[in-house]
PDB file of C-alpha atoms in Angstrom:
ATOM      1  CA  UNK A 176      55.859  33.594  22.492  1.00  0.00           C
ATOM      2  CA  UNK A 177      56.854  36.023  25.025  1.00  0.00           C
ATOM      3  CA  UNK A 178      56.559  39.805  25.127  1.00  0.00           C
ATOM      4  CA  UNK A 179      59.036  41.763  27.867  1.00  0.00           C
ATOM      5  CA  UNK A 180      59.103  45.216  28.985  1.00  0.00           C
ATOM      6  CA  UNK A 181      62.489  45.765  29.465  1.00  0.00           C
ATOM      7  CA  UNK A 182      63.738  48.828  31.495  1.00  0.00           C
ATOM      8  CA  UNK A 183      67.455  49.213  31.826  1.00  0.00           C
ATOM      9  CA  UNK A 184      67.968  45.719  31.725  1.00  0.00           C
ATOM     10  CA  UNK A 185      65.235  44.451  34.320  1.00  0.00           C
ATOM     11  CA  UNK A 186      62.317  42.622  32.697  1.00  0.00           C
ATOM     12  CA  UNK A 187      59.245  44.606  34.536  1.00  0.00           C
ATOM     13  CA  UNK A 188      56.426  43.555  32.672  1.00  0.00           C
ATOM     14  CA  UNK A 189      55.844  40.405  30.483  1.00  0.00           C
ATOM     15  CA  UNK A 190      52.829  38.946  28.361  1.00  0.00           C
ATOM     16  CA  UNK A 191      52.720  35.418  26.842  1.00  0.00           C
ATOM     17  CA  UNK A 192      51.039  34.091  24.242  1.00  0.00           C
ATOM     18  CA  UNK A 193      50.719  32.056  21.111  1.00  0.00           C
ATOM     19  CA  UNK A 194      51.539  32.554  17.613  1.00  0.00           C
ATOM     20  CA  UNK A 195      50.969  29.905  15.082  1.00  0.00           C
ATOM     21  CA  UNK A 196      51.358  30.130  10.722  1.00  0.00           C
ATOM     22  CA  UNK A 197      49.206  28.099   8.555  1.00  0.00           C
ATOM     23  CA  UNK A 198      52.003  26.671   6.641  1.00  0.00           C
ATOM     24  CA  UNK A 199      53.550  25.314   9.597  1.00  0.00           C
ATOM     25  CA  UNK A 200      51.009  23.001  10.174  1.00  0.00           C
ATOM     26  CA  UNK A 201      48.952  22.292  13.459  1.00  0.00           C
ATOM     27  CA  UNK A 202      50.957  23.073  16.359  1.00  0.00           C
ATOM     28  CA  UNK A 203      48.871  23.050  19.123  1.00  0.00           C
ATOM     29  CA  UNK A 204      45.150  22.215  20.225  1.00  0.00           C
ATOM     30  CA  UNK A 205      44.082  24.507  22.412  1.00  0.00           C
ATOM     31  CA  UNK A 206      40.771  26.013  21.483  1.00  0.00           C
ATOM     32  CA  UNK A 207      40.523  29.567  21.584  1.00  0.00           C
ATOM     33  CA  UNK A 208      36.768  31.788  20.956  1.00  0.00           C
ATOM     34  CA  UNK A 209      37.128  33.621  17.561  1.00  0.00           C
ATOM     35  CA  UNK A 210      35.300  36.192  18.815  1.00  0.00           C
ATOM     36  CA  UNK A 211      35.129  39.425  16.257  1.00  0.00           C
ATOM     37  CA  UNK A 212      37.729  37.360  13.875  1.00  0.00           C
ATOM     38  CA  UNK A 213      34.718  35.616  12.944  1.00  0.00           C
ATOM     39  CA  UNK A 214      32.912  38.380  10.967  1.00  0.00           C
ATOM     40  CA  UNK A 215      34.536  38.134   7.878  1.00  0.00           C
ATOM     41  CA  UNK A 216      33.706  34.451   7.826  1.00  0.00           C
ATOM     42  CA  UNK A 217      30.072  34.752   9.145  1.00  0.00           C
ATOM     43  CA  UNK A 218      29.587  37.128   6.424  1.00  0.00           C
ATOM     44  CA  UNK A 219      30.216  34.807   3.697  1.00  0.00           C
ATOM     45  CA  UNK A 220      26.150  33.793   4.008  1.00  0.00           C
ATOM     46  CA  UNK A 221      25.844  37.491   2.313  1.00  0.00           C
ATOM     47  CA  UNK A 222      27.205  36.117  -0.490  1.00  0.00           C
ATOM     48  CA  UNK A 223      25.627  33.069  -0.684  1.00  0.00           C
ATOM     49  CA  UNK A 224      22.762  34.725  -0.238  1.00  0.00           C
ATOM     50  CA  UNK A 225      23.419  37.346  -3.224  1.00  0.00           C
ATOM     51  CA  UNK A 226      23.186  40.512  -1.018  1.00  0.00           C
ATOM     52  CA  UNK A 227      23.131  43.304  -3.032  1.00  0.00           C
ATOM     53  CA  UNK A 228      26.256  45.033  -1.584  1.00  0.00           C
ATOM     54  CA  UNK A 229      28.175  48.288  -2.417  1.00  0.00           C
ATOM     55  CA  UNK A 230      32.159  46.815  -1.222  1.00  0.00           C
ATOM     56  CA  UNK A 231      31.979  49.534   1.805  1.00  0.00           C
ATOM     57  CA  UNK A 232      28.800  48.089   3.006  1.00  0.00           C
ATOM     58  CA  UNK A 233      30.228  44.370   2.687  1.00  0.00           C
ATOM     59  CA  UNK A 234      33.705  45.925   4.817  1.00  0.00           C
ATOM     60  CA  UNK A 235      31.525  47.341   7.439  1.00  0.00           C
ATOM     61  CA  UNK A 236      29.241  43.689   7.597  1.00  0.00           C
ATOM     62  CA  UNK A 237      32.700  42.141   8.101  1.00  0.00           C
ATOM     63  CA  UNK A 238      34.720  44.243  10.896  1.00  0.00           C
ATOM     64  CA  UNK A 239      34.647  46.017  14.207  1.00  0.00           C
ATOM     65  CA  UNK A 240      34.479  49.435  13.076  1.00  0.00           C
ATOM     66  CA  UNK A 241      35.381  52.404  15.289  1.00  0.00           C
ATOM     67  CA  UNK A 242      31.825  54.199  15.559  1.00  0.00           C
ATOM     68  CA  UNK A 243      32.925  57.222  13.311  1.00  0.00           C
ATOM     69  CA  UNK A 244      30.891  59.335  11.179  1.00  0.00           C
ATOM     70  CA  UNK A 245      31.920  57.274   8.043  1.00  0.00           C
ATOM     71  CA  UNK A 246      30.955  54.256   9.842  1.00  0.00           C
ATOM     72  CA  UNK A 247      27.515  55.244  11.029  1.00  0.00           C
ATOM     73  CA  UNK A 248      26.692  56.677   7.415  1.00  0.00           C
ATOM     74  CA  UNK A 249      27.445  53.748   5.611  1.00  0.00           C
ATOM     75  CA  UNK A 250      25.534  51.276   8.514  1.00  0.00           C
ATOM     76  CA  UNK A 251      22.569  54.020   8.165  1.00  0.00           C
ATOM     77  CA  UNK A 252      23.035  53.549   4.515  1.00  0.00           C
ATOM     78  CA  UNK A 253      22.423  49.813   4.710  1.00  0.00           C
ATOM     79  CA  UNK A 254      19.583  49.990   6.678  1.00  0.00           C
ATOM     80  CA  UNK A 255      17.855  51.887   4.274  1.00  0.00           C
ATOM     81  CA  UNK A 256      18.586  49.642   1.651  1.00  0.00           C
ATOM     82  CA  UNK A 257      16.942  46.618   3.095  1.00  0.00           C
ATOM     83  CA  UNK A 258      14.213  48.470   5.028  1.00  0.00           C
ATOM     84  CA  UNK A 259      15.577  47.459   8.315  1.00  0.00           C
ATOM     85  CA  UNK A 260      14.446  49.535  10.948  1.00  0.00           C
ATOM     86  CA  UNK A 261      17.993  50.356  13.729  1.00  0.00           C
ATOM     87  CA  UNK A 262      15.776  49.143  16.757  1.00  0.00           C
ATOM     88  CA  UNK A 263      16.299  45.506  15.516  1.00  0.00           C
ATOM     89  CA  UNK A 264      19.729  45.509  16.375  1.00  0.00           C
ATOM     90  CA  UNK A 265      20.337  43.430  19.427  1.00  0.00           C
ATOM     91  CA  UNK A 266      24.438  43.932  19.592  1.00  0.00           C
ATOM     92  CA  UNK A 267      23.416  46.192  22.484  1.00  0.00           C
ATOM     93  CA  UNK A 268      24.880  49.972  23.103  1.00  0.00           C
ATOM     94  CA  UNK A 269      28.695  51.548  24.401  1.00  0.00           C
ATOM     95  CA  UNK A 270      30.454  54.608  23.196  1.00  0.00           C
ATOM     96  CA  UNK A 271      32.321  54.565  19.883  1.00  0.00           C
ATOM     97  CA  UNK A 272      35.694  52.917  20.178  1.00  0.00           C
ATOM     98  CA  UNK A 273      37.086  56.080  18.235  1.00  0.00           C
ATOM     99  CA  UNK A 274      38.437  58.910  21.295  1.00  0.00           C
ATOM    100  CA  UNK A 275      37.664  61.575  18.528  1.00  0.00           C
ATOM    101  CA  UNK A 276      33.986  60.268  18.260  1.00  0.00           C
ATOM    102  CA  UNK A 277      33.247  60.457  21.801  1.00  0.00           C
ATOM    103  CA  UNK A 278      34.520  63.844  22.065  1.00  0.00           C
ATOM    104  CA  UNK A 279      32.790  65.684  18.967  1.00  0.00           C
ATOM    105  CA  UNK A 280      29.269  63.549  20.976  1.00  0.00           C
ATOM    106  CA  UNK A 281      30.016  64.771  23.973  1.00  0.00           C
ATOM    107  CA  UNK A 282      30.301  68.521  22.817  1.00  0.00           C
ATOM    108  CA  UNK A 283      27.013  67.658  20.446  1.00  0.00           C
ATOM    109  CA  UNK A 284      25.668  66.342  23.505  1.00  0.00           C
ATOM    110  CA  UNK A 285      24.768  62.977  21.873  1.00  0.00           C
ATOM    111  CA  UNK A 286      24.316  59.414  23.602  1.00  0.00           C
ATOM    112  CA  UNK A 287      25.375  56.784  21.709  1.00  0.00           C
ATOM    113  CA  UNK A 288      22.827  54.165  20.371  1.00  0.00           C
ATOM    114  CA  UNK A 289      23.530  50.350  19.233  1.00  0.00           C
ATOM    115  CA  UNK A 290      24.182  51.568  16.290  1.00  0.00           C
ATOM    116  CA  UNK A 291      27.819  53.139  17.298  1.00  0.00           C
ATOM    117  CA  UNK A 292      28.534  49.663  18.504  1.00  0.00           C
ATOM    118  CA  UNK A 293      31.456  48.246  16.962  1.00  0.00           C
ATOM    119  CA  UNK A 294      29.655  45.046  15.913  1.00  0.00           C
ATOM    120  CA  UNK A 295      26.352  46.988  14.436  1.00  0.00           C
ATOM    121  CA  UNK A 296      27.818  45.751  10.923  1.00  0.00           C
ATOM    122  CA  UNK A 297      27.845  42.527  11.963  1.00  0.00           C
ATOM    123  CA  UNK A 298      24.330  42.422  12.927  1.00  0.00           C
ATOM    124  CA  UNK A 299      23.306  44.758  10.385  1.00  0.00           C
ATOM    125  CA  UNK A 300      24.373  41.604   7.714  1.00  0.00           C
ATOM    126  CA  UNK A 301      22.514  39.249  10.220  1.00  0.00           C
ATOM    127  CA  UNK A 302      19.501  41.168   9.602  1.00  0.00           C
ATOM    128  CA  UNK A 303      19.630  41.166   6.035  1.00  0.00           C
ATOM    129  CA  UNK A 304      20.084  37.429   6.063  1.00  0.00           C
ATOM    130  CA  UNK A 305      17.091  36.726   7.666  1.00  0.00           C
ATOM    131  CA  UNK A 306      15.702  39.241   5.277  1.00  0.00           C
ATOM    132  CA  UNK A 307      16.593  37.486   2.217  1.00  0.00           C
ATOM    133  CA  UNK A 308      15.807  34.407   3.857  1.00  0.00           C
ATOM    134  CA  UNK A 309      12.661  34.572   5.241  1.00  0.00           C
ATOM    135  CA  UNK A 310      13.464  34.206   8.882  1.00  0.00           C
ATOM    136  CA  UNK A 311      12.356  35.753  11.601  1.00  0.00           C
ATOM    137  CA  UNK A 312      14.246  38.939  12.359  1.00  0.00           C
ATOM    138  CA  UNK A 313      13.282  39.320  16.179  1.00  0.00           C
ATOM    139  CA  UNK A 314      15.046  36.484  16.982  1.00  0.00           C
ATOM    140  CA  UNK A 315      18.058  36.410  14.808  1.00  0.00           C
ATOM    141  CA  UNK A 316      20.644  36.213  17.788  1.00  0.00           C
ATOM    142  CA  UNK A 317      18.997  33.270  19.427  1.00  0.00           C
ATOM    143  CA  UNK A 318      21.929  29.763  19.121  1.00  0.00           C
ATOM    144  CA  UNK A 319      18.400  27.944  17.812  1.00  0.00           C
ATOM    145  CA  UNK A 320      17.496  30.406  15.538  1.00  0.00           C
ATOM    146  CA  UNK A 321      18.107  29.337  12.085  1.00  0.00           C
ATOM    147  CA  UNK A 322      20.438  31.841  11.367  1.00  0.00           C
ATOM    148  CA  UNK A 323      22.729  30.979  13.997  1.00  0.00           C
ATOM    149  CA  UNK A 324      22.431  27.255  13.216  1.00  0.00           C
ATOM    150  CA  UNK A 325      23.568  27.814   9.337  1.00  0.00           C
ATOM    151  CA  UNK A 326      26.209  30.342  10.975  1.00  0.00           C
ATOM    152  CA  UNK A 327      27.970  27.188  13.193  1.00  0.00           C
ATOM    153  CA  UNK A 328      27.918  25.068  10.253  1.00  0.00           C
ATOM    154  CA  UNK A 329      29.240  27.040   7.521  1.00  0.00           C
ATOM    155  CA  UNK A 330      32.341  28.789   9.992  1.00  0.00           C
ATOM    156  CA  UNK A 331      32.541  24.849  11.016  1.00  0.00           C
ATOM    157  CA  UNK A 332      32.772  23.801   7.229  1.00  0.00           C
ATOM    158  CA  UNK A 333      35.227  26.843   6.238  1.00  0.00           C
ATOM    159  CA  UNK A 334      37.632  25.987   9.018  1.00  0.00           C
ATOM    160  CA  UNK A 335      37.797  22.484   8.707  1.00  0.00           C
ATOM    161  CA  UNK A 336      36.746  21.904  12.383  1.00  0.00           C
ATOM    162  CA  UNK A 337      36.428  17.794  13.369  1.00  0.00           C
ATOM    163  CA  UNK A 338      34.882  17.425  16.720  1.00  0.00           C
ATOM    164  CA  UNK A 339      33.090  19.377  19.294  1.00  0.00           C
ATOM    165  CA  UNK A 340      34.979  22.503  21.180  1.00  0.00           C
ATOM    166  CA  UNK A 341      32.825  25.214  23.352  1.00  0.00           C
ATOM    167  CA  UNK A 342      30.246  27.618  22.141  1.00  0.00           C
ATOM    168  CA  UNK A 343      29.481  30.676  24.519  1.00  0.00           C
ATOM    169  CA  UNK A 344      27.820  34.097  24.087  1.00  0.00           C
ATOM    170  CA  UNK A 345      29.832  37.080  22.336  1.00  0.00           C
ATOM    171  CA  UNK A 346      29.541  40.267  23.908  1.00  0.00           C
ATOM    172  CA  UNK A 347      27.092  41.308  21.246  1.00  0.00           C
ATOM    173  CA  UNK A 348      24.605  38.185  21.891  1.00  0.00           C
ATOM    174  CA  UNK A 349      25.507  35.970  19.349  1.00  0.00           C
ATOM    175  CA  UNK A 350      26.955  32.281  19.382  1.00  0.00           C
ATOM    176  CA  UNK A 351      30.802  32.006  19.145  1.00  0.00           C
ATOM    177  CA  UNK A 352      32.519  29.229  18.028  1.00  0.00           C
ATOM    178  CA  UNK A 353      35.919  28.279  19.786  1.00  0.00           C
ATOM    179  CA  UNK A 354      38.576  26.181  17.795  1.00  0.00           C
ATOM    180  CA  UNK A 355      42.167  25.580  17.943  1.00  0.00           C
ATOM    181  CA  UNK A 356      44.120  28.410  15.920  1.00  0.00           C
ATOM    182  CA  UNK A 357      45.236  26.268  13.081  1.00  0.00           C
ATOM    183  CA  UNK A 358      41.542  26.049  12.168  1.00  0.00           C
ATOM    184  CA  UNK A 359      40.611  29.721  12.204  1.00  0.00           C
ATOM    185  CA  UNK A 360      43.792  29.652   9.867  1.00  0.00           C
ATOM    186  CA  UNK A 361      42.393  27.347   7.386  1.00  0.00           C
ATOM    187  CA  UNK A 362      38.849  29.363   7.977  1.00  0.00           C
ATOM    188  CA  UNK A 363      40.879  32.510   6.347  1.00  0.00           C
ATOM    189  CA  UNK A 364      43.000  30.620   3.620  1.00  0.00           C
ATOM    190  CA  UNK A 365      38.967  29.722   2.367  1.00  0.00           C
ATOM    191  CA  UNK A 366      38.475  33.359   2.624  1.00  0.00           C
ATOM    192  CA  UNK A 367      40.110  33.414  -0.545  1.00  0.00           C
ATOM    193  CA  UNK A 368      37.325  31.780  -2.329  1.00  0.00           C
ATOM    194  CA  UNK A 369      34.968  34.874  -1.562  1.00  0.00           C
ATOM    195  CA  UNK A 370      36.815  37.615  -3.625  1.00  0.00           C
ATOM    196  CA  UNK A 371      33.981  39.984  -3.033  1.00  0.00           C
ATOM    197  CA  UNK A 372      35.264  39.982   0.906  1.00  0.00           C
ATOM    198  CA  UNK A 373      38.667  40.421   0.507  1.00  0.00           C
ATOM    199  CA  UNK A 374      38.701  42.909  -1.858  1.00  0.00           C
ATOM    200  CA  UNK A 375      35.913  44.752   0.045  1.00  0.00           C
ATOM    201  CA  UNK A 376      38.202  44.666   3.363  1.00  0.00           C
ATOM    202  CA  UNK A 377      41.664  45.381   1.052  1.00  0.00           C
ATOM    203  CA  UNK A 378      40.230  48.572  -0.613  1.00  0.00           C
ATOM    204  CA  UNK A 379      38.104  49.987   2.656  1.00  0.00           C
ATOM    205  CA  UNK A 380      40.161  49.476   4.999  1.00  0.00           C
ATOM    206  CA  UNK A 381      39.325  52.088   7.214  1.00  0.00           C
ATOM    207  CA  UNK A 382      35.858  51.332   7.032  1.00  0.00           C
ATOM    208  CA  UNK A 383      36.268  47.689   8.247  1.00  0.00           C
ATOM    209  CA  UNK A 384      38.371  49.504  11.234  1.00  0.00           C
ATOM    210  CA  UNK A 385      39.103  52.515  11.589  1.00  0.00           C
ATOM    211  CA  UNK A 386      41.005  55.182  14.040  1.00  0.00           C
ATOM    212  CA  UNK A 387      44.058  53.569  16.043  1.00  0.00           C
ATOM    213  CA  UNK A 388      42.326  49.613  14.738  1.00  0.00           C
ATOM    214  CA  UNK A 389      45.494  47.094  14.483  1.00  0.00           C
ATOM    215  CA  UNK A 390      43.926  45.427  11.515  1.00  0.00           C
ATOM    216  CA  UNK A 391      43.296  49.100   9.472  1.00  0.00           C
ATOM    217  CA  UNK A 392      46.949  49.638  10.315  1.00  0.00           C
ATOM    218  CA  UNK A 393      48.165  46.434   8.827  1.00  0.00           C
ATOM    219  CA  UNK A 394      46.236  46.849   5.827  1.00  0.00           C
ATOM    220  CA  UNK A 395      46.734  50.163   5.188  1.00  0.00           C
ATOM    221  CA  UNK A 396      50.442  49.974   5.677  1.00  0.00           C
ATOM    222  CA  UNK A 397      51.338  46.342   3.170  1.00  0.00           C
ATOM    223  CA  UNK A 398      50.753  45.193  -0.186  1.00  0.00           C
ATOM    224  CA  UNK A 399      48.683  42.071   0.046  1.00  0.00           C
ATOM    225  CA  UNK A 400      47.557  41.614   3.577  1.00  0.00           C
ATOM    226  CA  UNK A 401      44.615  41.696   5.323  1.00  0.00           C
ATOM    227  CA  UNK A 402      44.028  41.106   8.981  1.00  0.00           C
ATOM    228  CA  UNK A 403      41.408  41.179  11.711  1.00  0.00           C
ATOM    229  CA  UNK A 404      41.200  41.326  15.869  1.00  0.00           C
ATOM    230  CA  UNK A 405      39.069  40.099  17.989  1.00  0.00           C
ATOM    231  CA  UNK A 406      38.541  40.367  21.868  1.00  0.00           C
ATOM    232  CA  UNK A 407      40.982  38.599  24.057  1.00  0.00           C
ATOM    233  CA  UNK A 408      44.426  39.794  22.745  1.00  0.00           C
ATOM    234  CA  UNK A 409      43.220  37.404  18.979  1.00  0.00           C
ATOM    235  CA  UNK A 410      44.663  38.750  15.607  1.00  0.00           C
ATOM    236  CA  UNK A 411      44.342  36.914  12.215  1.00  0.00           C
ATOM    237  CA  UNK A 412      46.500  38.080   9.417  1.00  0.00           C
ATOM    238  CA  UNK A 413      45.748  36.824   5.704  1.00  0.00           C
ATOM    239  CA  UNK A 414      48.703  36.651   3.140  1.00  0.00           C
ATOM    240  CA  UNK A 415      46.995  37.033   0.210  1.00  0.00           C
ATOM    241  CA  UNK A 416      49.537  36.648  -2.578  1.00  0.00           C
ATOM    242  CA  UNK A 417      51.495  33.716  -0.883  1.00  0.00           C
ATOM    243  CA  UNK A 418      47.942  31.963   0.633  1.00  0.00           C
ATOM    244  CA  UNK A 419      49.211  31.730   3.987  1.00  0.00           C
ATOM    245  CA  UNK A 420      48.039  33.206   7.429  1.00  0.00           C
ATOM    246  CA  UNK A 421      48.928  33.427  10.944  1.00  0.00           C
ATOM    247  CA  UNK A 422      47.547  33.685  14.361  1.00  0.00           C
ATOM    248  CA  UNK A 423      48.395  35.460  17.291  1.00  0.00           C
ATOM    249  CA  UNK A 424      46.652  34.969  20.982  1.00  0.00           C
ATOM    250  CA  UNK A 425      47.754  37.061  23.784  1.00  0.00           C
ATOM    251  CA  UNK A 426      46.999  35.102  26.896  1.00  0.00           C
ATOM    252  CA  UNK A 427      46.405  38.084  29.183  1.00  0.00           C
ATOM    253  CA  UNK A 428      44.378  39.657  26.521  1.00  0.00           C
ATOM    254  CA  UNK A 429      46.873  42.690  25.899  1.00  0.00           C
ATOM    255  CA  UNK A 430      45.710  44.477  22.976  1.00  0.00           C
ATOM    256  CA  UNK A 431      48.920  46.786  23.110  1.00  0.00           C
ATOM    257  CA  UNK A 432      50.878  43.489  23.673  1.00  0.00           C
ATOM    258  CA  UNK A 433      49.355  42.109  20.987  1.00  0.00           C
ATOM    259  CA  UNK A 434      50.033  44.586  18.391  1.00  0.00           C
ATOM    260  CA  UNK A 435      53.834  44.665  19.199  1.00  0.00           C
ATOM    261  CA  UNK A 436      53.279  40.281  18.481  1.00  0.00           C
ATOM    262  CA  UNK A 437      51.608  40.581  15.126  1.00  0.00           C
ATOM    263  CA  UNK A 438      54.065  43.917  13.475  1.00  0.00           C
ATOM    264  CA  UNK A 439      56.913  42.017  14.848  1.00  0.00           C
ATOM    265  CA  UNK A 440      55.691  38.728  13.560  1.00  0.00           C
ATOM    266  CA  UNK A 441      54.558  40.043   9.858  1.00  0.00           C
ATOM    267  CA  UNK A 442      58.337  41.549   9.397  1.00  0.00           C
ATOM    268  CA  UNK A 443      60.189  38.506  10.326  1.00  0.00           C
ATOM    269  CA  UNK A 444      58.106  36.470   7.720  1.00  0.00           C
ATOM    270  CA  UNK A 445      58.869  39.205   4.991  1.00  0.00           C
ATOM    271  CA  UNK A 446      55.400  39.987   4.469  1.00  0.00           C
ATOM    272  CA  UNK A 447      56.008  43.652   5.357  1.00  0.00           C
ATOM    273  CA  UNK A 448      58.269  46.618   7.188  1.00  0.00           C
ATOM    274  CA  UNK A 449      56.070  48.173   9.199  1.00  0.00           C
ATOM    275  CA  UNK A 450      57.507  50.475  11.634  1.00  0.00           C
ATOM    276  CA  UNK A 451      56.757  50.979  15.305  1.00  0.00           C
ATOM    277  CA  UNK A 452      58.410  52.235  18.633  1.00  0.00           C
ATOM    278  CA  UNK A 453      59.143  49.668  20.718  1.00  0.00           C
ATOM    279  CA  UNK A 454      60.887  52.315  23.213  1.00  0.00           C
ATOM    280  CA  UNK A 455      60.057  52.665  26.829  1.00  0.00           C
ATOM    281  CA  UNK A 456      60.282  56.560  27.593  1.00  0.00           C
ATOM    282  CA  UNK A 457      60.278  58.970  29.974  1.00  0.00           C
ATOM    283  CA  UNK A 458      57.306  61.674  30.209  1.00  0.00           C
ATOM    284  CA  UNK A 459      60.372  63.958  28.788  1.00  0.00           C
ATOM    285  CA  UNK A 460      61.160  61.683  26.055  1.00  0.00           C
ATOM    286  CA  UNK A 461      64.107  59.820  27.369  1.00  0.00           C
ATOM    287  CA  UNK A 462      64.838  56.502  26.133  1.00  0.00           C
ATOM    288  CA  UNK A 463      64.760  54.167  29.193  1.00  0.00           C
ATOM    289  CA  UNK A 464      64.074  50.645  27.945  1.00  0.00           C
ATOM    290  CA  UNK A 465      62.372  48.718  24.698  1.00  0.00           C
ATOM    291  CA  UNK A 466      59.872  46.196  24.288  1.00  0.00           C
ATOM    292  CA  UNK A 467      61.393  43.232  23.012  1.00  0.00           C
ATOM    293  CA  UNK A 468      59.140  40.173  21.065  1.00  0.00           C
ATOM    294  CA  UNK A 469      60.543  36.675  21.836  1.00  0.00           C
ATOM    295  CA  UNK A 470      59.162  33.704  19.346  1.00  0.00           C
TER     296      UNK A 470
END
């Protein structure tokens, strides 16, 4: 898969990646990290566990959300519930991926905390795990921990992994799992056993996203889909209806490339007619190329 820039007929700019679709069958075995696509899978132990979980509180457990007031209420919200105190969250702290969020802080004058951190949701459900489990909750982010350890086995069970592939550190402290893409495919077509997470992320989607988020786009804008990014230019979109799924990786990590890979991709299956510019323009608004999607 290649992605051009194309101004008047010159190719200036190119990405290239990979896209693969479950139905295809294995193409390739490169191992990629799943990086944030593996929240809705990692939170699958709330259910086995029996969380008691409103469906916004499940969405926000299983996405990157964009650190907006919705977002923090519902994560506060949570909290609450299970008695956790904020300062056990270990994703670390960075602004709110939302622009608008940073600017009403700023004029407030507010500094973010960990809990405007895009994964907070993620460790918010690790938390509650140990909770309900009896573990130790200092530790949860440890690989040993047993948290982590029933983590690696069930996303290893779920996506049908055989073998060993690298494990490294996520930028929020946890264990990642890397795996070739067909098996983070089969990971989401066993998604569809946990109906409690896929209608949580269908009917909140801007909750498991949220403002300028590929995946709330794609969900808010079809009938049936659900999708998720993760760091390094990684989307996974989830056919619901026809139980099939694709993956696309960016190489040089573009998210904007990216996005352009995955609309283009869902309306040439027929899953969806999402429209998007693909022109190149002028700072006047003159059309001076296109961004073109090759498969």
């Amino acid at each position: 898969m290649r992605i051009e820039y194309i101004r008047d007929g010159l190719i200036e700019e190119f990405h290239e990646g990979v896209a693969e679709c479950f139905s295809v069958g294995q193409k390739s075995v490169q191992p990629y990290y799943l990086r944030s696509c593996a929240k809705p899978l990692q939170a699958t132990l709330l259910v086995d566990y029996g969380a008691d979980l409103t469906e916004e509180e499940l969405a926000l457990c299983c996405g990157s959300h964009a650190g907006e007031e919705c977002h923090i209420e519902v994560a506060r919200r949570l909290l609450k519930k299970f008695e956790i105190d904020e300062g056990m969250l270990k994703c670390g702290i960075h602004a709110p991926l939302a622009r608008s969020m940073q600017d009403k802080m700023l004029l407030r004058g507010e500094k973010p905390s960990a809990i405007h951190n895009n994964c907070s949701g993620k460790h918010i459900g690790f938390l509650i795990c140990c909770k309900l489990k009896g573990w130790d909750m200092e530790t949860y982010f440890e690989p040993e921990h047993p948290l982590q350890k029933t983590v690696k086995e069930k996303i290893n069970n779920m996506c049908e992994v055989e073998g060993s592939y690298p494990v490294t550190t996520d930028g929020c402290g946890v264990p990642i799992l890397s795996m070739p893409l067909y098996n983070m495919l089969c990971g989401y077509i066993n998604l569809l056993n946990y109906p409690q997470i896929i209608r949580a992320i269908k009917n909140n989607p801007y909750i498991f996203g949220g403002e300028n988020r590929l995946d709330t786009e794609i969900i808010q804008k079809t009938d049936g889909l659900i999708a998720k990014v993760g760091a390094g230019g990684l989307c996974v979109v989830l056919n619901i209806e026809k139980k099939d799924a694709f993956a696309v990786k960016i190489n040089d990590c573009s998210m904007e490339a990216r996005r352009f890979a995955v609309l283009e991709m869902i309306n040439r299956l027929g899953w969806g007619n999402i429209e998007y510019d693909n022109k190149i323009k002028t700072i006047q608004g003159k059309i001076v190329g296109e961004v073109v999607v090759r498969f």
